[in-house]
DNA sequence: TTTCGTGCAAAACCTTTGCAAAGTG
DNA sequence: CACTTTGCAAAGGTTTTGCACGAAA
């Protein structure tokens, strides 16, 4: 169950993208075709995806990759997206589901991604806050060699 | 106590660099001046440092940055160093103290680094192994705005 | 209409690669 | 001596920036 929207089709009325668009408006960001297309892909295919991967998936709704970079950054800043770092020099983005947040296991060989639906870093965040840090966040990714690649 | 070598000077006989050099030899890597210089800096100042930061710190013992990149990679592969990823597009390295491993709090403003001497990701690694992954590792870094930058 | 987003081209950045020369064991 | 490592130069790949044009509220 890496995708909690599996109960609905692509046109599910309360699809997360609507909430995301509202946040954009509330934050003074504009709702544009490229942004809607990007969010739709991220909502449907879950990701996380890099700018380049998104670009390739946006067939006719395609826009320049630069626009994707800029929009991903803008949408991350207002909390609509979350940036993942798999340590290969490429940033990937996925929907930010707020507190209900999870992590990934990345296969070092085939680069496949599986979701681990738990987070154990609360105690670390708490420690950081006790040391006086504000706006504390964290990144946590697990790496390994997946069963298929291990034979 | 972010640095557990604070009890000794730079020439402490059982300084970690000696053990590191032995590992290099045992793995068939050569012990060269640039490598010794890099390890000395990492042992003394703890790090983690990027290739560029190391390069700047290696005054007269300086070598090409490319050599640093290659050596860091080689020494990471044999387990002497550990690579950290602070999500800013730059890789940093520090000594690998084996199982006794820790994490960092990175200030998003001034980029200062503090050590959190705990690791809580064992349960996640276990989950990954149960899913059939092998050679499981993880990265975990905490970000925030440090007290000095928060005013 | 005013402000923000986009496209295109070019730059910035960090990291990697190729090859001949030098160093290590 | 055989093999690894280094330096230099150049390439690679991802992400960012500048600026004029176009689109959203």
Short mmCIF file of C-alpha atoms (C1' of nucleotides) in Angstrom, two decimals:
data_model
loop_
_atom_site.label_atom_id
_atom_site.label_comp_id
_atom_site.label_asym_id
_atom_site.label_seq_id
_atom_site.Cartn_x
_atom_site.Cartn_y
_atom_site.Cartn_z
CA UNK A 1 0.00 0.00 0.00
CA UNK A 2 2.51 2.58 -1.08
CA UNK A 3 -0.33 4.70 -2.49
CA UNK A 4 -3.22 5.65 -0.24
CA UNK A 5 -5.32 6.92 -3.11
CA UNK A 6 -5.77 3.48 -4.56
CA UNK A 7 -9.45 3.56 -3.53
CA UNK A 8 -10.20 6.18 -6.11
CA UNK A 9 -9.72 6.58 -9.81
CA UNK A 10 -7.94 9.44 -11.43
CA UNK A 11 -10.94 11.72 -11.14
CA UNK A 12 -11.76 11.18 -7.51
CA UNK A 13 -13.56 14.39 -6.44
CA UNK A 14 -11.61 14.97 -3.25
CA UNK A 15 -8.37 14.14 -4.88
CA UNK A 16 -5.40 15.68 -3.02
CA UNK A 17 -4.65 18.01 -5.90
CA UNK A 18 -7.63 20.22 -5.06
CA UNK A 19 -6.40 20.82 -1.57
CA UNK A 20 -2.97 21.56 -2.96
CA UNK A 21 -4.34 24.16 -5.36
CA UNK A 22 -6.12 25.90 -2.52
CA UNK A 23 -2.88 26.14 -0.61
CA UNK A 24 -1.19 27.66 -3.64
CA UNK A 25 -3.88 30.34 -3.91
CA UNK A 26 -3.84 30.99 -0.18
CA UNK A 27 -0.08 31.51 -0.36
CA UNK A 28 -0.34 33.92 -3.26
CA UNK A 29 1.04 31.49 -5.78
CA UNK A 30 -0.71 31.15 -9.13
CA UNK A 31 -2.45 28.08 -10.38
CA UNK A 32 -1.03 27.42 -13.80
CA UNK A 33 -1.27 24.60 -16.31
CA UNK A 34 2.24 23.32 -15.68
CA UNK A 35 1.65 23.24 -11.94
CA UNK A 36 -1.65 21.43 -12.29
CA UNK A 37 -0.05 18.91 -14.60
CA UNK A 38 2.81 18.30 -12.20
CA UNK A 39 0.50 17.86 -9.23
CA UNK A 40 -1.74 15.52 -11.18
CA UNK A 41 1.16 13.26 -12.03
CA UNK A 42 2.45 13.30 -8.47
CA UNK A 43 -1.03 12.52 -7.16
CA UNK A 44 -1.66 9.68 -9.61
CA UNK A 45 1.72 7.99 -9.69
CA UNK A 46 2.83 8.86 -6.17
CA UNK A 47 6.51 9.33 -7.03
CA UNK A 48 8.82 10.62 -5.76
CA UNK A 49 9.94 12.02 -9.10
CA UNK A 50 12.81 14.17 -10.23
CA UNK A 51 12.34 17.26 -12.39
CA UNK A 52 13.49 15.26 -15.37
CA UNK A 53 11.17 12.34 -14.66
CA UNK A 54 8.23 14.71 -14.38
CA UNK A 55 9.24 16.43 -17.58
CA UNK A 56 9.22 13.16 -19.49
CA UNK A 57 5.82 12.21 -18.09
CA UNK A 58 4.15 15.50 -19.10
CA UNK A 59 3.44 14.60 -22.70
CA UNK A 60 1.34 17.22 -24.45
CA UNK A 61 0.95 19.32 -21.30
CA UNK A 62 4.71 19.61 -21.38
CA UNK A 63 6.55 22.70 -20.31
CA UNK A 64 10.19 23.62 -20.02
CA UNK A 65 12.24 21.73 -17.43
CA UNK A 66 13.23 25.03 -15.91
CA UNK A 67 9.60 25.73 -15.12
CA UNK A 68 9.44 22.39 -13.38
CA UNK A 69 12.47 23.19 -11.26
CA UNK A 70 11.04 26.54 -10.29
CA UNK A 71 7.57 25.24 -9.54
CA UNK A 72 8.80 22.29 -7.53
CA UNK A 73 10.82 24.65 -5.41
CA UNK A 74 7.94 27.07 -4.96
CA UNK A 75 5.49 24.33 -4.06
CA UNK A 76 7.91 22.84 -1.60
CA UNK A 77 8.34 26.16 0.13
CA UNK A 78 4.62 26.42 0.86
CA UNK A 79 4.47 22.84 2.08
CA UNK A 80 2.56 21.26 -0.79
CA UNK A 81 5.48 19.06 -1.77
CA UNK A 82 8.25 17.37 0.10
CA UNK A 83 11.74 16.97 -1.27
CA UNK A 84 13.51 13.62 -1.04
CA UNK A 85 17.21 13.12 -1.34
CA UNK A 86 18.34 9.65 -2.31
CA UNK A 87 21.98 10.59 -2.25
CA UNK A 88 22.59 10.24 -5.97
CA UNK A 89 22.79 13.91 -6.77
CA UNK A 90 19.18 14.17 -7.93
CA UNK A 91 16.34 15.69 -5.96
CA UNK A 92 12.93 14.06 -6.10
CA UNK A 93 9.59 15.37 -4.95
CA UNK A 94 6.38 13.85 -3.65
CA UNK A 95 3.18 15.12 -2.08
CA UNK A 96 3.57 16.29 1.46
CA UNK A 97 1.01 14.47 3.58
CA UNK A 98 1.77 16.51 6.66
CA UNK A 99 2.26 14.69 9.90
CA UNK A 100 1.42 11.31 8.42
CA UNK A 101 4.80 11.02 6.92
CA UNK A 102 6.75 8.03 5.78
CA UNK A 103 10.12 6.99 4.43
CA UNK A 104 11.61 4.96 1.60
CA UNK A 105 13.80 1.98 0.95
CA UNK A 106 15.81 2.59 -2.17
CA UNK A 107 17.49 -0.24 -4.04
CA UNK A 108 21.09 0.69 -4.68
CA UNK A 109 21.13 -1.39 -7.85
CA UNK A 110 17.87 -0.81 -9.72
CA UNK A 111 16.89 2.41 -7.95
CA UNK A 112 13.41 1.10 -7.19
CA UNK A 113 11.59 2.71 -4.29
CA UNK A 114 9.38 1.13 -1.66
CA UNK A 115 7.56 2.93 1.11
CA UNK A 116 8.03 2.31 4.82
CA UNK A 117 4.92 3.62 6.49
CA UNK A 118 6.53 4.59 9.76
CA UNK A 119 8.62 7.36 11.10
CA UNK A 120 10.94 6.96 14.03
CA UNK A 121 12.69 10.29 14.08
CA UNK A 122 10.40 12.12 16.47
CA UNK A 123 12.78 11.65 19.35
CA UNK A 124 15.62 13.11 17.33
CA UNK A 125 13.54 16.12 16.35
CA UNK A 126 12.68 16.57 19.98
CA UNK A 127 16.35 16.54 20.92
CA UNK A 128 17.08 19.19 18.34
CA UNK A 129 14.28 21.40 19.69
CA UNK A 130 15.65 21.00 23.19
CA UNK A 131 18.96 22.29 21.93
CA UNK A 132 17.18 25.43 20.81
CA UNK A 133 16.63 24.69 17.14
CA UNK A 134 13.49 25.97 15.46
CA UNK A 135 11.54 24.81 12.44
CA UNK A 136 12.98 21.36 12.84
CA UNK A 137 12.61 18.82 10.06
CA UNK A 138 14.52 15.75 9.02
CA UNK A 139 15.33 13.45 6.16
CA UNK A 140 15.58 9.72 6.58
CA UNK A 141 16.06 7.22 3.80
CA UNK A 142 16.99 3.57 3.91
CA UNK A 143 19.17 1.95 1.26
CA UNK A 144 19.71 -1.68 0.37
CA UNK A 145 19.78 -4.22 -2.42
CA UNK A 146 16.27 -5.37 -3.25
CA UNK A 147 15.32 -9.07 -3.51
CA UNK A 148 15.24 -8.98 -7.32
CA UNK A 149 18.72 -7.52 -7.59
CA UNK A 150 20.23 -9.70 -4.88
CA UNK A 151 20.35 -13.07 -6.61
CA UNK B 1 31.25 15.52 23.10
CA UNK B 2 31.11 15.63 19.37
CA UNK B 3 34.75 14.62 19.15
CA UNK B 4 35.91 11.63 21.16
CA UNK B 5 39.57 12.30 20.48
CA UNK B 6 39.64 15.45 22.55
CA UNK B 7 41.72 13.66 25.19
CA UNK B 8 44.71 13.45 22.90
CA UNK B 9 46.85 15.83 20.94
CA UNK B 10 47.51 15.57 17.26
CA UNK B 11 50.17 12.94 17.73
CA UNK B 12 48.31 10.60 20.01
CA UNK B 13 49.80 7.16 19.32
CA UNK B 14 46.54 5.32 18.91
CA UNK B 15 45.02 8.09 16.90
CA UNK B 16 42.29 6.80 14.60
CA UNK B 17 44.32 7.64 11.54
CA UNK B 18 46.67 4.72 12.25
CA UNK B 19 43.85 2.25 12.25
CA UNK B 20 42.54 3.81 9.08
CA UNK B 21 45.89 3.45 7.36
CA UNK B 22 46.00 -0.21 8.28
CA UNK B 23 42.63 -0.74 6.72
CA UNK B 24 43.83 0.95 3.56
CA UNK B 25 46.83 -1.38 3.35
CA UNK B 26 44.74 -4.42 4.17
CA UNK B 27 42.40 -3.51 1.34
CA UNK B 28 45.20 -3.07 -1.14
CA UNK B 29 44.95 0.70 -1.24
CA UNK B 30 48.09 2.74 -1.03
CA UNK B 31 49.00 5.09 1.76
CA UNK B 32 49.91 8.36 0.12
CA UNK B 33 50.62 11.86 1.34
CA UNK B 34 47.30 13.31 0.21
CA UNK B 35 45.40 10.51 1.92
CA UNK B 36 47.30 10.91 5.16
CA UNK B 37 46.70 14.64 5.07
CA UNK B 38 42.99 14.19 4.47
CA UNK B 39 42.64 11.67 7.27
CA UNK B 40 44.61 13.86 9.65
CA UNK B 41 42.28 16.77 9.04
CA UNK B 42 39.21 14.61 9.43
CA UNK B 43 40.60 13.13 12.64
CA UNK B 44 41.52 16.46 14.14
CA UNK B 45 38.60 18.63 13.13
CA UNK B 46 35.97 15.92 13.03
CA UNK B 47 34.07 17.31 10.05
CA UNK B 48 32.11 16.30 8.12
CA UNK B 49 33.86 18.12 5.30
CA UNK B 50 33.27 18.41 1.59
CA UNK B 51 36.00 17.85 -0.98
CA UNK B 52 36.32 21.57 -1.36
CA UNK B 53 36.51 22.25 2.37
CA UNK B 54 39.24 19.65 2.72
CA UNK B 55 41.10 21.13 -0.21
CA UNK B 56 41.14 24.56 1.40
CA UNK B 57 42.35 23.14 4.70
CA UNK B 58 45.29 21.26 3.16
CA UNK B 59 47.69 24.16 3.00
CA UNK B 60 51.17 23.13 1.91
CA UNK B 61 50.27 19.46 1.80
CA UNK B 62 47.74 20.44 -0.81
CA UNK B 63 46.86 18.28 -3.75
CA UNK B 64 44.43 18.57 -6.60
CA UNK B 65 40.74 18.55 -5.72
CA UNK B 66 40.26 15.67 -8.10
CA UNK B 67 42.59 13.59 -5.98
CA UNK B 68 40.45 14.41 -2.98
CA UNK B 69 37.30 13.32 -4.73
CA UNK B 70 38.89 10.06 -5.79
CA UNK B 71 40.43 9.32 -2.42
CA UNK B 72 37.28 10.14 -0.50
CA UNK B 73 35.39 7.73 -2.68
CA UNK B 74 38.00 5.02 -2.35
CA UNK B 75 38.21 5.38 1.41
CA UNK B 76 34.47 5.32 1.73
CA UNK B 77 34.26 2.09 -0.24
CA UNK B 78 36.53 0.30 2.22
CA UNK B 79 34.63 1.65 5.19
CA UNK B 80 37.17 4.11 6.51
CA UNK B 81 34.95 7.10 5.81
CA UNK B 82 31.24 7.69 5.84
CA UNK B 83 29.47 9.99 3.41
CA UNK B 84 26.92 12.50 4.68
CA UNK B 85 24.33 14.20 2.59
CA UNK B 86 22.97 17.46 3.95
CA UNK B 87 20.65 17.98 1.02
CA UNK B 88 22.43 20.98 -0.43
CA UNK B 89 24.01 19.24 -3.36
CA UNK B 90 27.37 18.75 -1.67
CA UNK B 91 28.68 15.50 -0.24
CA UNK B 92 30.61 15.60 2.99
CA UNK B 93 32.73 12.94 4.64
CA UNK B 94 33.65 12.02 8.17
CA UNK B 95 35.38 9.13 9.88
CA UNK B 96 33.32 5.99 10.04
CA UNK B 97 33.15 4.86 13.64
CA UNK B 98 31.41 1.64 12.80
CA UNK B 99 28.37 0.66 14.80
CA UNK B 100 28.71 3.59 17.15
CA UNK B 101 27.12 5.89 14.69
CA UNK B 102 25.45 9.23 15.14
CA UNK B 103 23.57 11.92 13.27
CA UNK B 104 23.64 15.66 12.77
CA UNK B 105 21.52 18.74 13.22
CA UNK B 106 22.27 21.17 10.45
CA UNK B 107 21.32 24.82 10.68
CA UNK B 108 19.51 25.83 7.54
CA UNK B 109 20.81 29.39 7.86
CA UNK B 110 24.46 29.27 8.89
CA UNK B 111 25.11 25.64 7.90
CA UNK B 112 26.63 24.84 11.27
CA UNK B 113 26.61 21.20 12.32
CA UNK B 114 25.98 19.67 15.71
CA UNK B 115 26.13 16.00 16.57
CA UNK B 116 23.26 13.97 17.97
CA UNK B 117 24.83 10.97 19.61
CA UNK B 118 21.95 8.58 19.04
CA UNK B 119 20.54 6.56 16.25
CA UNK B 120 16.93 5.51 16.09
CA UNK B 121 16.74 3.93 12.68
CA UNK B 122 17.40 0.34 13.68
CA UNK B 123 13.75 -0.57 13.50
CA UNK B 124 13.52 0.82 9.98
CA UNK B 125 16.57 -1.11 8.88
CA UNK B 126 15.01 -4.22 10.35
CA UNK B 127 11.83 -3.63 8.39
CA UNK B 128 13.80 -3.32 5.20
CA UNK B 129 15.63 -6.58 5.89
CA UNK B 130 12.32 -8.30 6.51
CA UNK B 131 11.21 -7.16 3.09
CA UNK B 132 14.20 -9.00 1.65
CA UNK B 133 16.66 -6.15 1.24
CA UNK B 134 20.34 -6.87 1.77
CA UNK B 135 23.26 -4.67 2.76
CA UNK B 136 20.88 -2.24 4.40
CA UNK B 137 22.09 1.20 5.42
CA UNK B 138 20.41 4.53 6.00
CA UNK B 139 20.89 8.26 6.10
CA UNK B 140 19.25 10.44 8.68
CA UNK B 141 19.86 14.12 9.16
CA UNK B 142 17.92 16.70 11.13
CA UNK B 143 17.55 20.28 9.95
CA UNK B 144 16.51 23.41 11.80
CA UNK B 145 17.40 26.99 12.55
CA UNK B 146 19.99 27.18 15.29
CA UNK B 147 19.60 29.43 18.35
CA UNK B 148 22.08 32.00 17.03
CA UNK B 149 20.29 32.36 13.72
CA UNK B 150 16.80 32.38 15.19
CA UNK B 151 16.70 35.83 16.78
"C1'" DT C 1 -3.20 46.29 -14.92
"C1'" DT C 2 -0.05 44.78 -11.93
"C1'" DT C 3 2.30 41.04 -10.45
"C1'" DC C 4 3.87 36.45 -11.09
"C1'" DG C 5 5.17 32.54 -14.18
"C1'" DT C 6 7.29 30.82 -18.42
"C1'" DG C 7 10.73 29.85 -22.16
"C1'" DC C 8 14.98 30.06 -23.96
"C1'" DA C 9 19.77 30.45 -23.57
"C1'" DA C 10 23.51 30.57 -20.83
"C1'" DA C 11 25.85 30.04 -16.52
"C1'" DA C 12 26.99 27.96 -12.14
"C1'" DC C 13 28.10 24.06 -9.55
"C1'" DC C 14 29.75 19.83 -7.98
"C1'" DT C 15 31.56 15.61 -9.51
"C1'" DT C 16 33.52 12.33 -12.84
"C1'" DT C 17 36.54 10.72 -16.64
"C1'" DG C 18 40.89 10.20 -19.80
"C1'" DC C 19 45.50 9.89 -20.15
"C1'" DA C 20 50.40 10.51 -19.35
"C1'" DA C 21 53.58 11.12 -15.50
"C1'" DA C 22 54.89 10.08 -10.77
"C1'" DG C 23 54.70 7.44 -6.55
"C1'" DT C 24 53.93 3.14 -3.63
"C1'" DG C 25 54.83 -1.57 -2.04
"C1'" DC D 1 58.91 -3.82 -11.46
"C1'" DA D 2 53.89 -4.01 -11.52
"C1'" DC D 3 50.17 -1.53 -10.24
"C1'" DT D 4 47.99 2.36 -8.09
"C1'" DT D 5 47.55 7.25 -7.61
"C1'" DT D 6 48.10 11.87 -9.11
"C1'" DG D 7 47.55 16.27 -12.06
"C1'" DC D 8 45.75 18.63 -15.49
"C1'" DA D 9 42.29 19.43 -18.72
"C1'" DA D 10 37.99 18.54 -20.25
"C1'" DA D 11 33.46 16.57 -20.00
"C1'" DG D 12 29.12 15.29 -17.60
"C1'" DG D 13 24.93 16.04 -15.24
"C1'" DT D 14 21.78 18.57 -12.42
"C1'" DT D 15 20.16 22.85 -10.92
"C1'" DT D 16 20.11 28.00 -11.11
"C1'" DT D 17 19.94 32.67 -13.14
"C1'" DG D 18 18.76 36.67 -16.51
"C1'" DC D 19 15.64 38.72 -19.26
"C1'" DA D 20 11.83 39.55 -22.35
"C1'" DC D 21 7.32 37.79 -23.26
"C1'" DG D 22 2.93 35.82 -21.81
"C1'" DA D 23 -0.59 34.56 -18.36
"C1'" DA D 24 -3.19 34.81 -13.85
"C1'" DA D 25 -5.88 37.40 -10.39
#
